[in-house]
Short mmCIF file of C-alpha atoms and ligand atoms in Angstrom, two decimals:
data_model
loop_
_atom_site.label_atom_id
_atom_site.label_comp_id
_atom_site.label_asym_id
_atom_site.label_seq_id
_atom_site.Cartn_x
_atom_site.Cartn_y
_atom_site.Cartn_z
CA UNK I 1 3.63 -1.80 18.88
CA UNK I 2 0.75 0.61 18.25
CA UNK I 3 1.50 4.30 18.01
CA UNK I 4 0.22 6.15 21.05
CA UNK I 5 -3.36 7.31 20.50
CA UNK I 6 -3.91 5.10 17.45
CA UNK I 7 -5.81 1.81 17.42
CA UNK I 8 -3.89 -1.46 17.82
CA UNK I 9 -3.41 -3.77 14.88
CA UNK I 10 -6.52 -5.80 14.03
CA UNK I 11 -5.52 -9.21 12.60
CA UNK I 12 -8.93 -9.62 10.97
CA UNK I 13 -8.41 -6.76 8.51
CA UNK I 14 -8.78 -7.64 4.83
CA UNK I 15 -5.08 -7.30 3.93
CA UNK I 16 -4.03 -9.51 6.84
CA UNK I 17 -6.44 -12.10 5.48
CA UNK I 18 -4.96 -11.74 1.98
CA UNK I 19 -1.45 -12.18 3.43
CA UNK I 20 -2.60 -15.37 5.21
CA UNK I 21 -4.07 -16.67 1.94
CA UNK I 22 -7.61 -16.68 3.33
CA UNK I 23 -8.85 -14.32 0.61
CA UNK I 24 -7.61 -14.42 -2.99
CA UNK I 25 -5.70 -11.55 -4.54
CA UNK I 26 -4.12 -10.98 -7.95
CA UNK I 27 -0.49 -11.12 -6.90
CA UNK I 28 2.04 -8.92 -8.67
CA UNK I 29 5.14 -9.45 -6.53
CA UNK I 30 6.31 -10.96 -3.27
CA UNK I 31 9.54 -11.02 -1.31
CA UNK I 32 10.46 -11.29 2.38
CA UNK I 33 9.42 -7.70 3.07
CA UNK I 34 6.45 -7.00 0.84
CA UNK I 35 3.44 -8.40 -0.98
CA UNK I 36 1.96 -6.56 -3.98
CA UNK I 37 -1.42 -7.16 -5.60
CA UNK I 38 -3.94 -5.45 -7.85
CA UNK I 39 -6.50 -3.21 -6.15
CA UNK I 40 -9.98 -4.72 -6.36
CA UNK I 41 -11.42 -1.37 -7.48
CA UNK I 42 -8.75 0.24 -9.67
CA UNK I 43 -8.71 4.02 -9.99
CA UNK I 44 -6.16 4.07 -12.82
CA UNK I 45 -5.16 1.64 -15.60
CA UNK I 46 -2.51 0.38 -13.18
CA UNK I 47 -3.49 0.39 -9.50
CA UNK I 48 -1.41 -1.90 -7.34
CA UNK I 49 -1.22 -2.12 -3.56
CA UNK I 50 2.01 -2.96 -1.75
CA UNK I 51 1.85 -4.08 1.87
CA UNK I 52 4.52 -5.07 4.37
CA UNK I 53 4.21 -8.60 5.72
CA UNK I 54 4.34 -7.49 9.36
CA UNK I 55 1.50 -6.20 11.49
CA UNK I 56 1.57 -2.41 10.98
CA UNK I 57 -1.57 -0.29 11.09
CA UNK I 58 -0.33 2.69 9.14
CA UNK I 59 2.75 4.57 7.96
CA UNK I 60 3.01 6.11 11.43
CA UNK I 61 3.10 2.65 13.02
CA UNK I 62 5.49 1.27 10.37
CA UNK I 63 7.94 4.16 10.75
CA UNK I 64 7.84 3.96 14.53
CA UNK I 65 7.93 0.18 14.94
CA UNK I 66 9.53 -1.61 11.98
CA UNK I 67 13.24 -2.47 11.90
CA UNK I 68 15.31 -0.32 9.53
CA UNK I 69 16.00 -3.34 7.29
CA UNK I 70 12.26 -3.94 6.94
CA UNK I 71 11.60 -0.30 6.07
CA UNK I 72 14.37 -0.27 3.47
CA UNK I 73 13.26 -3.60 2.02
CA UNK I 74 9.65 -2.47 1.80
CA UNK I 75 10.39 0.79 -0.04
CA UNK I 76 12.81 -0.96 -2.39
CA UNK I 77 10.02 -3.40 -3.16
CA UNK I 78 7.62 -0.53 -3.93
CA UNK I 79 10.07 0.93 -6.46
CA UNK I 80 10.79 -2.51 -7.93
CA UNK I 81 7.09 -3.22 -8.44
CA UNK I 82 6.67 0.10 -10.28
CA UNK I 83 9.71 -0.68 -12.41
CA UNK I 84 8.54 -4.23 -13.16
CA UNK I 85 5.19 -2.80 -14.22
CA UNK I 86 7.18 -0.69 -16.76
CA UNK I 87 5.98 2.56 -15.20
CA UNK I 88 9.37 4.21 -14.74
CA UNK I 89 9.60 5.93 -18.12
CA UNK I 90 6.03 7.25 -18.22
CA UNK I 91 5.94 7.90 -14.48
CA UNK I 92 3.65 6.93 -11.67
CA UNK I 93 2.27 8.03 -8.31
CA UNK I 94 2.78 6.46 -4.90
CA UNK I 95 0.29 7.28 -2.16
CA UNK I 96 -0.54 6.14 1.34
CA UNK I 97 -3.64 7.12 3.27
CA UNK I 98 -3.33 7.45 7.01
CA UNK I 99 -6.04 7.86 9.60
CA UNK I 100 -9.36 9.64 9.43
CA UNK I 101 -8.43 12.72 7.40
CA UNK I 102 -6.34 10.51 5.10
CA UNK I 103 -9.47 8.36 4.54
CA UNK I 104 -7.61 5.15 5.32
CA UNK I 105 -10.10 2.30 4.88
CA UNK I 106 -7.95 -0.76 5.56
CA UNK I 107 -5.96 -0.64 8.81
CA UNK I 108 -2.89 -2.48 7.51
CA UNK I 109 -0.21 -0.12 6.19
CA UNK I 110 -0.24 -0.08 2.40
CA UNK I 111 1.04 1.96 -0.49
CA UNK I 112 -0.95 2.56 -3.66
CA UNK I 113 0.91 2.65 -6.99
CA UNK I 114 -1.05 4.41 -9.73
CA UNK I 115 0.01 4.64 -13.37
CA UNK I 116 -0.83 3.94 -16.98
CA UNK I 117 -2.20 7.40 -17.82
CA UNK I 118 -1.46 11.05 -16.96
CA UNK I 119 -2.63 11.37 -13.37
CA UNK I 120 -3.23 15.10 -13.15
CA UNK I 121 -2.62 17.19 -10.09
CA UNK I 122 -1.69 15.51 -6.85
CA UNK I 123 -4.69 17.09 -5.13
CA UNK I 124 -7.59 18.75 -6.93
CA UNK I 125 -7.77 22.49 -6.43
CA UNK I 126 -10.98 23.93 -5.09
CA UNK I 127 -11.82 25.31 -8.54
CA UNK I 128 -10.95 22.12 -10.49
P1 LIG O 1 -7.23 2.95 1.65
O1 LIG O 1 -8.36 3.92 1.55
O2 LIG O 1 -7.26 2.15 2.93
O3 LIG O 1 -5.90 3.57 1.38
O4 LIG O 1 -7.42 1.95 0.44
C1 LIG O 1 -7.87 0.64 0.55
C2 LIG O 1 -7.87 0.05 -0.84
O5 LIG O 1 -8.05 -1.34 -0.71
C3 LIG O 1 -8.97 0.57 -1.75
O6 LIG O 1 -8.40 1.14 -2.93
C4 LIG O 1 -9.82 -0.68 -2.04
O7 LIG O 1 -10.30 -0.70 -3.36
C5 LIG O 1 -8.84 -1.80 -1.77
N1 LIG O 1 -9.46 -3.04 -1.33
C6 LIG O 1 -10.41 -3.17 -0.36
N2 LIG O 1 -10.73 -4.47 -0.20
C7 LIG O 1 -9.96 -5.17 -1.07
C8 LIG O 1 -9.85 -6.56 -1.36
O8 LIG O 1 -10.51 -7.42 -0.79
N3 LIG O 1 -8.94 -6.91 -2.34
C9 LIG O 1 -8.18 -5.99 -2.98
N4 LIG O 1 -7.34 -6.45 -3.92
N5 LIG O 1 -8.27 -4.67 -2.74
C10 LIG O 1 -9.16 -4.26 -1.79
#
């Protein structure tokens, strides 16, 4: 169910098409809750996207609409993917963009995992 004031889920979005196998993706991991694949335009040596298999527009929609088991399974999958990519010792960053100010481009909830080099500050300061 869409969150009040936010757009409804659009089944033609690019990640929905990847989940349906209509568009290829470099798969990293899959289970009943999540599908993980390499970002097409990586911004770090490791840049993997993790998406839930259900129709959720954003984190707001996922948190409001998904069953607790799905939410737990999804976040466990995110941590497992990072661990399987051997990022735990060196560290990594998990990020989700939401809505206009978050600059969300694809309207299917997804988490970015970045790693493979020191990632610097979470947000650049104005004088950086
Ligand atoms: P957002 O700004 O929505 O959080 O990020 C969307 C991400 O999806 C971007 O990092 C972009 O590079 C990635 N992306 C867009 N289209 C495709 C695609 O067709 N395949 C893959 N693997 N990644 C994509």
